[in-house]
C-alpha cells in the first residue's frame, strides 16, 4: 500500500532537472521535413507522455529536431513511448522462416567470384491481392533468403513504401518474413486499449493483449482481408496476417475466422506495462515521421533550489500578511480564518503529495505560484462569510441566528465566486501548454479544497463558537460586538437608544432633508401647513 510513497511531492524540470532526448527525423532520400509534420509529432508525443502520467514535460522543436525534456529519471516504458513512431501496418504474410542473425562474409583467401546476374524484380503476373504468390519475384526471394535480422534497424523498414512487399523480422529477431503490401493502416484506428485475453467462457488466460477498434474504412478493409485469409486455412504461412509496428513484426497470427466488427486483438509477449504503452501509442496515432535518437542526456534544473526557496518565502510572507489583516479586522474571529487556512494547507499538501506519488504529478514553480495565489482566494471565502454574519447582526439578529442566516446568503456568493475561479482554471489547463498547466492545475485544486474547508470546517466551527459565552455576549475582542457594528436591534423589543444630537446639527439635518424632498412630499407638507393656518383663523 505504501510502496514507493513519499512525504514530499516530486519536483518538475525547472526545480529538479531530468532527461533530455533529441529526436532527429528519418526520411527517405531527397525528402524534406515540413513544420506541420514536426508540430504534429510534438502534439502526439506530448499526448503519449501525458498518458504515461509524467507531468510538466517540455516538448518542442529546435530546427528540424524534436526536443523532449522529462523531469526526473526516465523509465524504459516512457522512453519507448517517446522514441517509437507507432506506425502500425497490417500486411499479409507471403513467406516466413527462422531468422538469420549473422551475415556470412567471404573468406579473405577465397577466390573472387563472378558478379551474379541481375535477378528479375518484376512480377510475371499482376498480383490480385496482398496474399498472391505472384509478388514473390526472384529478386525478392533472394533478398528474403539473405536478409540479416541483425541489420533490421538499418534497413529503413519503417519508411518502406506501403504499396510494395516488405522483407523484415519480428521484434525479437527470431523470425523473418516476406510480407505483402499494406492492406490496413493504423491511421484508421479510433481507439486502442489493453486487457487480459479471455476464453470463450469468459475466463482469463493471464496473457496481456492490445485491443483495437477501427473506423468504418478500417473495419471494411480488415473484414475483406480476414475473410480472404480465413479461406486460406492450411496454406501456412499465407493464412497469417502480420501486425507491423515501426517496420518490425509484433505478431503474425493465423486467421481463425472473419473479423467483421473492426475489433481485432494483438497478442504477443506483452506485459501490463508494455501493452498499455502500445495501446496509448496506437490510440494517439502514429508519428508523421520516423525518428532516430540523436542524443539522450541528463540535464540540471533550470531554476534550482534558490528559486524554490524564494517562492516558498513569498508564500509565507503572503500568509503572514493575511493573518495580520484578519486579526486586525476580525480580532478573535480571525482565529477561525487562521485555523481554516492551516487545514486547507494540510489538505493541499497531502493531496499534491499523493498525486505525485500515485499519478506522477510534479510540482513546478508555476504550480507554487498557483498555491500562493490560492491563499488570497481562500481567505476571500472567509471574509465573505464573516461580513454576511456581521450584516445580520446589524439587522438585530442574535449571534446564533446571524450565523445561520449569514451562511445561507454567503454560501451562494462563495459558490459563484469559486465557480468562476474553477472555470478559469479549467480553461487555462485545457488551452495552455507547459508550465501554465501547472499553475492552472494547482489553482483548480485549491479552489475545490477551499469550498470543502468552508463547508466542513469553517461553518461548523463558527456554529460552535456562536454558542460560547465569549462570542455570544458580544465581547469587544470577539469581532462580533453588536455595538461596534452599529446594530439597531439588540434583543426582544429592545432598541438601541438614540444619542443626543446638538440643536445646530438637528437644524442643519432638517434643511438637508427638506432639499431632498420630492415634489409630492413638498405639496403634502404645504397642504398640512395651510390647513393648520385656516384652522387658527376660524
Short mmCIF file of C-alpha atoms in Angstrom, two decimals:
data_model
loop_
_atom_site.label_atom_id
_atom_site.label_comp_id
_atom_site.label_asym_id
_atom_site.label_seq_id
_atom_site.Cartn_x
_atom_site.Cartn_y
_atom_site.Cartn_z
CA UNK A 1 0.00 0.00 0.00
CA UNK A 2 2.79 2.41 0.91
CA UNK A 3 5.38 1.10 -1.53
CA UNK A 4 7.15 3.97 -3.26
CA UNK A 5 5.34 6.58 -1.19
CA UNK A 6 6.97 9.80 -0.01
CA UNK A 7 6.07 12.67 2.32
CA UNK A 8 7.35 15.24 -0.17
CA UNK A 9 5.99 15.87 -3.68
CA UNK A 10 8.13 15.33 -6.75
CA UNK A 11 9.53 18.44 -8.38
CA UNK A 12 9.29 19.44 -12.03
CA UNK A 13 12.00 20.01 -14.59
CA UNK A 14 12.62 23.63 -13.60
CA UNK A 15 13.28 22.69 -9.96
CA UNK A 16 14.88 19.24 -10.16
CA UNK A 17 16.24 18.60 -13.66
CA UNK A 18 15.74 15.43 -15.68
CA UNK A 19 16.44 13.84 -19.05
CA UNK A 20 16.69 15.47 -22.47
CA UNK A 21 16.14 13.45 -25.65
CA UNK A 22 16.76 14.94 -29.08
CA UNK A 23 14.91 13.16 -31.89
CA UNK A 24 16.13 13.55 -35.45
CA UNK A 25 13.64 12.90 -38.27
CA UNK A 26 14.41 9.99 -40.57
CA UNK A 27 13.04 10.36 -44.08
CA UNK A 28 13.56 8.85 -47.48
CA UNK A 29 16.43 10.11 -49.56
CA UNK A 30 15.67 13.51 -51.07
CA UNK A 31 12.58 14.11 -48.92
CA UNK A 32 12.23 17.13 -46.65
CA UNK A 33 10.53 17.71 -43.32
CA UNK A 34 7.76 20.30 -43.03
CA UNK A 35 6.97 22.37 -39.95
CA UNK A 36 3.44 20.93 -39.97
CA UNK A 37 4.85 17.40 -39.61
CA UNK A 38 7.08 18.49 -36.73
CA UNK A 39 4.18 20.22 -34.95
CA UNK A 40 2.04 17.11 -35.36
CA UNK A 41 4.85 14.95 -33.96
CA UNK A 42 5.21 17.27 -30.95
CA UNK A 43 1.46 17.06 -30.27
CA UNK A 44 1.40 13.25 -30.47
CA UNK A 45 4.49 12.82 -28.28
CA UNK A 46 3.01 15.21 -25.70
CA UNK A 47 -0.20 13.14 -25.58
CA UNK A 48 1.81 9.94 -25.13
CA UNK A 49 3.91 11.41 -22.32
CA UNK A 50 0.84 12.83 -20.56
CA UNK A 51 -0.90 9.45 -20.83
CA UNK A 52 2.06 7.81 -19.07
CA UNK A 53 1.44 10.02 -16.01
CA UNK A 54 4.53 12.21 -16.44
CA UNK A 55 3.67 15.83 -15.68
CA UNK A 56 5.45 19.10 -16.52
CA UNK A 57 7.32 17.68 -19.54
CA UNK A 58 8.66 20.14 -22.12
CA UNK A 59 8.32 19.10 -25.78
CA UNK A 60 9.20 21.48 -28.59
CA UNK A 61 11.13 21.79 -31.84
CA UNK A 62 14.62 23.09 -32.45
CA UNK A 63 15.31 23.38 -36.15
CA UNK A 64 14.24 20.10 -37.73
CA UNK A 65 14.63 18.15 -34.48
CA UNK A 66 12.15 17.44 -31.70
CA UNK A 67 13.49 18.03 -28.19
CA UNK A 68 11.84 16.23 -25.27
CA UNK A 69 12.70 17.15 -21.69
CA UNK A 70 11.32 14.87 -18.97
CA UNK A 71 11.64 15.63 -15.23
CA UNK A 72 13.38 13.06 -13.06
CA UNK A 73 14.69 9.70 -14.21
CA UNK A 74 13.31 8.29 -17.46
CA UNK A 75 11.95 4.75 -17.27
CA UNK A 76 12.02 2.30 -20.17
CA UNK A 77 8.28 2.47 -20.86
CA UNK A 78 8.27 6.26 -21.14
CA UNK A 79 11.37 6.15 -23.34
CA UNK A 80 9.59 3.67 -25.62
CA UNK A 81 6.57 5.96 -25.85
CA UNK A 82 8.80 8.82 -26.94
CA UNK A 83 11.14 7.05 -29.34
CA UNK A 84 8.61 4.75 -31.02
CA UNK A 85 6.96 6.07 -34.16
CA UNK A 86 3.97 3.73 -33.58
CA UNK A 87 3.46 3.36 -37.32
CA UNK A 88 1.16 0.34 -37.48
CA UNK A 89 0.67 -1.57 -40.72
CA UNK A 90 -1.26 -4.76 -41.34
CA UNK A 91 0.24 -6.92 -44.09
CA UNK A 92 -0.42 -10.45 -45.30
CA UNK A 93 2.39 -12.98 -44.85
CA UNK A 94 3.87 -14.43 -48.06
CA UNK A 95 6.93 -16.26 -46.68
CA UNK A 96 8.27 -16.98 -43.19
CA UNK A 97 11.46 -18.59 -41.94
CA UNK A 98 13.84 -18.68 -38.99
CA UNK A 99 15.94 -15.55 -38.66
CA UNK A 100 19.46 -15.21 -39.96
CA UNK A 101 21.36 -13.09 -37.48
CA UNK A 102 24.85 -13.19 -38.92
CA UNK A 103 25.94 -12.28 -42.39
CA UNK A 104 28.38 -14.69 -43.99
CA UNK A 105 31.36 -12.77 -45.30
CA UNK A 106 33.55 -14.34 -47.95
CA UNK A 107 36.87 -15.64 -46.71
CA UNK A 108 39.84 -13.37 -47.49
CA UNK A 109 41.58 -16.27 -49.16
CA UNK A 110 38.63 -17.17 -51.31
CA UNK A 111 38.93 -16.52 -54.98
CA UNK A 112 36.84 -13.67 -56.33
CA UNK A 113 33.61 -14.84 -57.87
CA UNK A 114 31.96 -13.52 -60.95
CA UNK A 115 29.19 -10.97 -60.35
CA UNK A 116 25.82 -12.65 -60.05
CA UNK A 117 23.46 -11.97 -62.86
CA UNK A 118 20.71 -9.47 -62.11
CA UNK A 119 17.56 -11.19 -60.91
CA UNK A 120 14.10 -10.36 -62.19
CA UNK A 121 12.28 -7.95 -59.87
CA UNK A 122 9.03 -7.54 -61.80
CA UNK A 123 6.17 -9.99 -61.14
CA UNK A 124 5.38 -12.22 -64.13
CA UNK A 125 1.67 -11.65 -63.50
CA UNK A 126 -0.22 -8.80 -61.91
CA UNK A 127 -0.96 -9.76 -58.24
CA UNK A 128 -4.65 -9.83 -57.45
CA UNK A 129 -4.35 -9.25 -53.66
CA UNK A 130 -1.82 -8.99 -50.84
CA UNK A 131 -1.59 -12.79 -50.46
CA UNK A 132 -0.90 -13.53 -54.14
CA UNK A 133 2.37 -15.53 -54.58
CA UNK A 134 2.98 -13.51 -57.76
CA UNK A 135 4.54 -10.85 -55.53
CA UNK A 136 7.49 -13.18 -54.85
CA UNK A 137 9.89 -12.40 -57.68
CA UNK A 138 13.36 -13.99 -57.96
CA UNK A 139 14.97 -10.79 -56.71
CA UNK A 140 12.63 -10.61 -53.73
CA UNK A 141 13.17 -14.29 -52.95
CA UNK A 142 16.93 -13.75 -52.97
CA UNK A 143 16.60 -10.72 -50.69
CA UNK A 144 14.49 -12.74 -48.26
CA UNK A 145 16.90 -15.68 -48.25
CA UNK A 146 19.89 -13.47 -47.48
CA UNK A 147 18.25 -10.95 -45.15
CA UNK A 148 20.14 -10.45 -41.88
CA UNK A 149 17.83 -9.66 -38.94
CA UNK A 150 20.69 -8.06 -37.01
CA UNK A 151 20.65 -5.23 -39.58
CA UNK A 152 16.91 -4.56 -39.31
CA UNK A 153 17.41 -1.17 -37.64
CA UNK A 154 19.47 -0.02 -40.62
CA UNK A 155 17.14 -1.46 -43.24
CA UNK A 156 14.73 1.52 -43.21
CA UNK A 157 11.79 -0.87 -42.90
CA UNK A 158 9.74 1.85 -41.19
CA UNK A 159 9.84 4.07 -44.28
CA UNK A 160 9.21 1.30 -46.81
CA UNK A 161 6.56 2.03 -49.48
CA UNK A 162 3.09 0.87 -48.46
CA UNK A 163 2.20 -0.48 -51.93
CA UNK A 164 5.18 -2.84 -52.20
CA UNK A 165 6.19 -6.05 -50.40
CA UNK A 166 8.44 -5.81 -47.33
CA UNK A 167 11.20 -8.05 -46.02
CA UNK A 168 11.52 -7.71 -42.25
CA UNK A 169 11.83 -9.60 -38.95
CA UNK A 170 9.88 -9.85 -35.74
CA UNK A 171 10.70 -7.66 -32.74
CA UNK A 172 12.67 -10.45 -31.04
CA UNK A 173 14.77 -11.03 -34.22
CA UNK A 174 13.96 -14.75 -34.16
CA UNK A 175 11.91 -14.96 -37.37
CA UNK A 176 11.95 -13.22 -40.71
CA UNK A 177 9.04 -12.55 -43.04
CA UNK A 178 8.25 -11.55 -46.57
CA UNK A 179 5.05 -9.54 -46.35
CA UNK A 180 2.63 -8.24 -48.95
CA UNK A 181 1.60 -4.60 -49.38
CA UNK A 182 -0.23 -2.70 -46.62
CA UNK A 183 -3.91 -3.66 -46.55
CA UNK A 184 -4.97 -1.86 -43.35
CA UNK A 185 -3.31 1.05 -41.61
CA UNK A 186 -3.02 2.39 -38.09
CA UNK A 187 -4.38 5.68 -39.40
CA UNK A 188 -7.83 4.07 -39.32
CA UNK A 189 -7.62 3.23 -35.60
CA UNK A 190 -10.08 5.22 -33.48
CA UNK A 191 -9.34 3.59 -30.13
CA UNK A 192 -6.95 1.13 -28.51
CA UNK A 193 -6.80 -0.38 -25.04
CA UNK A 194 -5.01 -3.14 -23.19
CA UNK A 195 -6.51 -6.03 -21.29
CA UNK A 196 -6.36 -9.71 -20.47
CA UNK A 197 -7.11 -12.26 -23.18
CA UNK A 198 -10.27 -14.16 -22.32
CA UNK A 199 -11.57 -17.51 -23.45
CA UNK A 200 -15.00 -18.08 -24.99
CA UNK A 201 -16.33 -18.82 -21.49
CA UNK A 202 -15.03 -15.53 -20.11
CA UNK A 203 -12.10 -16.98 -18.17
CA UNK A 204 -8.83 -15.05 -18.18
CA UNK A 205 -5.78 -16.67 -19.79
CA UNK A 206 -3.30 -14.46 -17.95
CA UNK A 207 -1.98 -13.13 -21.26
CA UNK A 208 -1.98 -9.39 -21.98
CA UNK A 209 -3.18 -8.11 -25.34
CA UNK A 210 -3.91 -4.87 -27.15
CA UNK A 211 -7.49 -4.40 -28.34
CA UNK A 212 -8.00 -2.25 -31.44
CA UNK A 213 -11.09 -0.54 -32.78
CA UNK A 214 -11.09 0.59 -36.43
CA UNK A 215 -13.20 3.29 -38.04
CA UNK A 216 -15.63 2.46 -40.85
CA UNK A 217 -12.95 2.32 -43.54
CA UNK A 218 -10.59 0.25 -41.38
CA UNK A 219 -13.42 -2.12 -40.45
CA UNK A 220 -14.25 -2.63 -44.11
CA UNK A 221 -10.61 -3.23 -45.10
CA UNK A 222 -9.92 -5.65 -42.25
CA UNK A 223 -13.13 -7.59 -42.90
CA UNK A 224 -12.10 -8.11 -46.54
CA UNK A 225 -8.62 -9.29 -45.60
CA UNK A 226 -9.70 -11.55 -42.72
CA UNK A 227 -12.33 -13.21 -44.89
CA UNK A 228 -9.73 -13.94 -47.60
CA UNK A 229 -7.14 -15.27 -45.15
CA UNK A 230 -9.69 -17.45 -43.38
CA UNK A 231 -10.29 -19.11 -46.74
CA UNK A 232 -6.55 -19.90 -46.95
CA UNK A 233 -6.53 -22.05 -43.80
CA UNK A 234 -3.93 -24.80 -44.01
CA UNK A 235 -1.77 -22.90 -46.53
CA UNK A 236 0.70 -21.69 -43.91
CA UNK A 237 2.14 -19.05 -43.82
CA UNK A 238 -0.24 -17.47 -46.35
CA UNK A 239 -3.10 -17.73 -43.84
CA UNK A 240 -1.21 -15.44 -41.43
CA UNK A 241 -1.60 -11.71 -41.01
CA UNK A 242 1.26 -9.59 -39.63
CA UNK A 243 0.88 -6.59 -37.33
CA UNK A 244 3.91 -4.48 -38.23
CA UNK A 245 4.93 -1.72 -35.81
CA UNK A 246 7.68 0.64 -36.94
CA UNK A 247 8.87 -1.85 -39.55
CA UNK A 248 9.10 -4.88 -37.20
CA UNK A 249 6.51 -7.66 -36.86
CA UNK A 250 4.79 -7.63 -33.48
CA UNK A 251 2.86 -10.81 -34.12
CA UNK A 252 1.73 -12.79 -37.13
CA UNK A 253 -1.24 -14.92 -36.05
CA UNK A 254 -3.24 -17.27 -38.22
CA UNK A 255 -6.68 -16.06 -39.21
CA UNK A 256 -9.15 -18.36 -37.47
CA UNK A 257 -12.25 -16.52 -38.59
CA UNK A 258 -13.55 -13.48 -40.43
CA UNK A 259 -13.47 -10.37 -38.22
CA UNK A 260 -16.16 -8.03 -39.49
CA UNK A 261 -16.71 -5.81 -36.43
CA UNK A 262 -13.42 -3.93 -36.79
CA UNK A 263 -12.12 -5.03 -33.37
CA UNK A 264 -9.00 -7.19 -33.84
CA UNK A 265 -6.71 -8.11 -30.99
CA UNK A 266 -2.91 -8.07 -30.93
CA UNK A 267 -1.31 -10.74 -28.74
CA UNK A 268 2.32 -11.50 -28.08
CA UNK A 269 4.88 -11.38 -25.30
CA UNK A 270 3.24 -8.35 -23.66
CA UNK A 271 3.34 -7.30 -20.03
CA UNK A 272 0.75 -4.99 -18.49
CA UNK A 273 3.07 -2.00 -18.91
CA UNK A 274 4.16 -2.77 -22.47
CA UNK A 275 0.61 -3.48 -23.63
CA UNK A 276 -0.62 -0.20 -22.14
CA UNK A 277 2.29 1.67 -23.72
CA UNK A 278 1.49 0.25 -27.18
CA UNK A 279 -2.24 0.88 -26.73
CA UNK A 280 -1.57 4.53 -25.89
CA UNK A 281 0.76 4.92 -28.86
CA UNK A 282 -1.82 3.49 -31.25
CA UNK A 283 -4.65 5.44 -29.63
CA UNK A 284 -2.99 8.81 -30.09
CA UNK A 285 -1.80 7.97 -33.57
CA UNK A 286 1.44 7.24 -35.35
CA UNK A 287 4.04 9.93 -35.73
CA UNK A 288 4.05 11.50 -39.19
CA UNK A 289 7.81 10.88 -39.32
CA UNK A 290 10.21 8.21 -38.19
CA UNK A 291 12.78 9.49 -35.70
CA UNK A 292 16.19 8.37 -34.52
CA UNK A 293 17.64 9.34 -31.15
CA UNK A 294 20.38 11.87 -31.78
CA UNK A 295 21.27 12.23 -28.09
CA UNK A 296 19.97 11.40 -24.63
CA UNK A 297 21.46 13.39 -21.75
CA UNK A 298 20.81 14.26 -18.12
CA UNK A 299 20.12 17.96 -17.60
CA UNK A 300 20.25 20.08 -14.45
CA UNK A 301 17.44 22.18 -13.00
CA UNK A 302 16.77 25.37 -14.95
CA UNK A 303 15.82 27.35 -11.84
CA UNK A 304 17.08 25.31 -8.93
CA UNK A 305 16.58 25.37 -5.22
CA UNK A 306 17.17 29.12 -4.83
CA UNK A 307 14.02 29.94 -6.80
CA UNK A 308 12.13 27.25 -4.90
CA UNK A 309 13.15 28.85 -1.61
CA UNK A 310 12.18 32.29 -2.93
CA UNK A 311 8.75 31.00 -3.93
CA UNK A 312 8.19 29.41 -0.52
CA UNK A 313 9.32 32.60 1.25
CA UNK A 314 6.92 34.65 -0.91
CA UNK A 315 4.08 32.32 0.05
CA UNK A 316 4.99 32.55 3.72
CA UNK A 317 5.05 36.37 3.57
CA UNK A 318 1.62 36.39 1.91
CA UNK A 319 0.27 34.04 4.56
CA UNK A 320 1.62 36.24 7.39
CA UNK A 321 0.05 39.34 5.85
CA UNK A 322 -3.32 37.59 5.59
CA UNK A 323 -3.08 36.51 9.23
CA UNK A 324 -2.22 40.07 10.37
CA UNK A 325 -5.12 41.52 8.37
CA UNK A 326 -7.69 39.04 9.67
CA UNK A 327 -6.61 39.53 13.30
CA UNK A 328 -6.74 43.32 12.89
CA UNK A 329 -10.12 43.29 11.12
CA UNK A 330 -11.87 40.45 12.95
CA UNK A 331 -9.92 40.12 16.23
CA UNK A 332 -10.66 36.72 17.84
CA UNK A 333 -12.86 35.74 14.92
CA UNK A 334 -9.70 35.86 12.77
CA UNK A 335 -8.54 32.69 14.56
CA UNK A 336 -11.17 30.79 12.56
CA UNK A 337 -9.57 32.10 9.36
CA UNK A 338 -6.11 31.06 10.54
CA UNK A 339 -7.31 27.57 11.52
CA UNK A 340 -9.13 27.21 8.18
CA UNK A 341 -6.01 28.24 6.26
CA UNK A 342 -3.94 25.69 8.18
CA UNK A 343 -6.48 22.93 7.44
CA UNK A 344 -6.60 23.92 3.74
CA UNK A 345 -2.78 23.97 3.56
CA UNK A 346 -2.50 20.49 5.08
CA UNK A 347 -5.12 19.03 2.76
CA UNK A 348 -3.49 20.69 -0.27
CA UNK A 349 -0.02 19.43 0.66
CA UNK A 350 -1.24 15.87 1.24
CA UNK A 351 -3.26 15.91 -1.99
CA UNK A 352 -0.30 17.10 -4.07
CA UNK A 353 1.99 14.57 -2.40
CA UNK A 354 -0.43 11.70 -3.06
CA UNK A 355 -0.93 12.81 -6.68
CA UNK A 356 2.84 12.99 -7.08
CA UNK A 357 3.24 9.51 -5.63
CA UNK A 358 0.33 7.76 -7.35
CA UNK A 359 -0.18 9.70 -10.59
CA UNK A 360 3.29 11.07 -11.36
CA UNK A 361 2.35 14.72 -10.78
CA UNK A 362 5.30 17.11 -10.41
CA UNK A 363 5.27 20.50 -8.75
CA UNK A 364 6.77 23.33 -10.78
CA UNK A 365 7.46 26.95 -9.88
CA UNK A 366 4.29 27.89 -11.78
CA UNK A 367 2.38 25.41 -9.63
CA UNK A 368 3.81 27.00 -6.49
CA UNK A 369 2.61 30.37 -7.83
CA UNK A 370 -0.89 28.89 -8.08
CA UNK A 371 -0.68 27.80 -4.45
CA UNK A 372 0.41 31.28 -3.35
CA UNK A 373 -2.45 32.93 -5.23
CA UNK A 374 -4.82 30.45 -3.59
CA UNK A 375 -4.04 31.90 -0.14
CA UNK A 376 -5.87 35.09 -1.06
CA UNK A 377 -8.72 33.23 -2.75
CA UNK A 378 -9.19 31.01 0.29
CA UNK A 379 -9.19 33.93 2.73
CA UNK A 380 -11.72 35.68 0.50
CA UNK A 381 -14.29 32.97 1.22
CA UNK A 382 -13.99 33.50 4.96
CA UNK A 383 -14.26 37.29 4.62
CA UNK A 384 -17.48 36.96 2.60
CA UNK A 385 -18.93 34.68 5.28
CA UNK A 386 -17.91 36.88 8.20
CA UNK A 387 -19.27 40.04 6.58
CA UNK A 388 -22.61 38.35 5.95
CA UNK A 389 -22.78 37.39 9.62
CA UNK A 390 -21.97 40.96 10.60
CA UNK A 391 -24.75 42.25 8.32
CA UNK A 392 -27.21 40.01 10.10
CA UNK A 393 -26.02 41.30 13.48
CA UNK A 394 -26.56 44.88 12.27
CA UNK A 395 -30.13 43.92 11.40
CA UNK A 396 -30.70 42.93 15.01
CA UNK A 397 -30.43 39.13 14.89
CA UNK A 398 -28.86 37.26 17.80
CA UNK A 399 -25.48 35.66 17.04
CA UNK A 400 -26.73 32.08 16.56
CA UNK A 401 -29.41 33.23 14.10
CA UNK A 402 -26.96 35.60 12.40
CA UNK A 403 -24.53 32.73 11.77
CA UNK A 404 -27.23 30.59 10.13
CA UNK A 405 -28.78 33.39 8.10
CA UNK A 406 -25.38 34.75 7.09
CA UNK A 407 -24.27 31.29 5.95
CA UNK A 408 -27.28 30.90 3.65
CA UNK A 409 -26.51 34.23 1.98
CA UNK A 410 -22.73 33.78 1.93
CA UNK A 411 -22.79 30.22 0.57
CA UNK A 412 -24.39 31.30 -2.72
CA UNK A 413 -21.81 34.07 -3.12
CA UNK A 414 -18.93 31.70 -2.33
CA UNK A 415 -20.15 29.11 -4.83
CA UNK A 416 -20.49 31.75 -7.56
CA UNK A 417 -17.00 33.10 -6.86
CA UNK A 418 -15.37 29.68 -6.73
CA UNK A 419 -17.23 28.61 -9.85
CA UNK A 420 -15.61 31.47 -11.76
CA UNK A 421 -12.18 30.56 -10.36
CA UNK A 422 -12.62 26.91 -11.27
CA UNK A 423 -13.84 27.76 -14.77
CA UNK A 424 -10.78 29.96 -15.33
CA UNK A 425 -8.50 27.17 -14.12
CA UNK A 426 -10.14 24.58 -16.39
CA UNK A 427 -9.93 26.84 -19.46
CA UNK A 428 -6.25 27.55 -18.74
CA UNK A 429 -5.49 23.87 -18.24
CA UNK A 430 -7.22 22.80 -21.47
CA UNK A 431 -5.90 25.53 -23.74
CA UNK A 432 -2.42 26.17 -22.31
CA UNK A 433 0.72 24.05 -22.54
CA UNK A 434 3.86 23.72 -20.45
CA UNK A 435 4.21 25.38 -17.08
CA UNK A 436 0.92 27.27 -17.39
CA UNK A 437 -0.86 23.94 -16.99
CA UNK A 438 0.86 23.55 -13.61
CA UNK A 439 -0.45 26.94 -12.47
CA UNK A 440 -3.98 26.10 -13.66
CA UNK A 441 -3.87 22.67 -12.02
CA UNK A 442 -2.95 23.92 -8.55
CA UNK A 443 -5.39 26.83 -8.87
CA UNK A 444 -8.28 24.49 -9.66
CA UNK A 445 -7.25 22.01 -6.97
CA UNK A 446 -7.07 24.65 -4.23
CA UNK A 447 -10.41 26.10 -5.34
CA UNK A 448 -12.12 22.76 -4.73
CA UNK A 449 -10.32 22.32 -1.40
CA UNK A 450 -11.37 25.84 -0.38
CA UNK A 451 -15.06 25.02 -0.84
CA UNK A 452 -14.66 21.76 1.09
CA UNK A 453 -12.94 23.52 4.02
CA UNK A 454 -15.55 26.29 4.20
CA UNK A 455 -18.41 23.78 4.24
CA UNK A 456 -16.93 21.11 6.53
CA UNK A 457 -14.77 23.20 8.87
CA UNK A 458 -15.29 26.98 8.84
CA UNK A 459 -19.09 26.97 9.06
CA UNK A 460 -19.34 24.24 11.75
CA UNK A 461 -16.58 25.96 13.74
CA UNK A 462 -18.45 29.27 13.67
CA UNK A 463 -21.63 27.48 14.76
CA UNK A 464 -19.80 26.14 17.81
CA UNK A 465 -18.19 29.48 18.68
CA UNK A 466 -21.57 31.26 18.44
CA UNK A 467 -22.73 29.19 21.42
CA UNK A 468 -19.80 30.18 23.64
CA UNK A 469 -20.14 32.95 26.22
CA UNK A 470 -17.23 34.96 24.81
CA UNK A 471 -18.75 35.37 21.33
CA UNK A 472 -22.47 35.29 22.16
CA UNK A 473 -22.11 38.09 24.75
CA UNK A 474 -20.67 40.39 22.08
CA UNK A 475 -17.25 40.81 23.69
CA UNK A 476 -15.44 43.74 22.04
CA UNK A 477 -12.48 41.45 21.26
CA UNK A 478 -14.65 38.83 19.60
CA UNK A 479 -15.05 40.82 16.39
CA UNK A 480 -18.83 40.34 16.62
CA UNK A 481 -19.78 43.14 19.03
CA UNK A 482 -23.25 44.46 18.01
CA UNK A 483 -22.49 47.90 19.49
CA UNK A 484 -19.32 48.26 17.45
CA UNK A 485 -21.14 47.06 14.32
CA UNK A 486 -23.99 49.60 14.80
CA UNK A 487 -26.80 47.11 15.40
CA UNK A 488 -30.30 48.72 15.51
CA UNK A 489 -31.94 45.92 17.48
CA UNK A 490 -30.40 44.26 20.50
CA UNK A 491 -32.95 41.77 21.70
CA UNK A 492 -36.68 41.21 22.14
CA UNK A 493 -38.44 44.64 21.99
CA UNK A 494 -35.19 46.39 22.93
CA UNK A 495 -33.92 49.01 20.51
CA UNK A 496 -30.72 50.96 20.67
CA UNK A 497 -31.22 54.30 22.41
CA UNK A 498 -30.67 57.35 20.21
CA UNK A 499 -27.71 59.51 21.01
CA UNK A 500 -28.34 63.18 21.88
CA UNK A 501 -27.58 65.48 18.96
CA UNK A 502 -26.79 69.25 19.25
CA UNK A 503 -29.55 71.64 18.17
CA UNK A 504 -27.44 73.21 15.41
CA UNK A 505 -26.81 69.84 13.90
CA UNK A 506 -30.54 68.98 14.05
CA UNK A 507 -31.43 72.23 12.19
CA UNK A 508 -28.77 71.52 9.57
CA UNK A 509 -30.09 67.98 9.08
CA UNK A 510 -33.67 69.34 8.71
CA UNK A 511 -32.60 71.75 5.96
CA UNK A 512 -30.74 68.97 4.15
CA UNK A 513 -33.79 66.71 4.41
CA UNK A 514 -36.01 69.46 3.03
CA UNK A 515 -33.76 69.84 -0.01
CA UNK A 516 -34.11 66.12 -0.75
CA UNK A 517 -37.92 66.09 -0.63
CA UNK A 518 -39.79 65.09 -3.74
CA UNK A 519 -42.45 67.32 -5.34
CA UNK A 520 -45.24 65.20 -3.86
CA UNK A 521 -43.70 65.45 -0.39
CA UNK A 522 -43.43 69.26 -0.68
CA UNK A 523 -47.10 69.56 -1.78
CA UNK A 524 -48.17 67.35 1.11
CA UNK A 525 -46.16 69.48 3.54
CA UNK A 526 -47.64 72.68 2.07
CA UNK A 527 -51.19 71.25 2.36
CA UNK A 528 -50.66 70.37 6.01
CA UNK A 529 -49.32 73.90 6.71
CA UNK A 530 -52.21 75.73 5.03
CA UNK A 531 -54.79 73.56 6.81
CA UNK A 532 -53.31 74.48 10.16
CA UNK A 533 -53.45 78.22 9.31
CA UNK A 534 -57.12 78.07 8.28
CA UNK A 535 -57.97 76.29 11.49
CA UNK A 536 -56.36 79.05 13.51
CA UNK A 537 -58.23 81.84 11.63
CA UNK A 538 -61.55 80.17 12.06
#
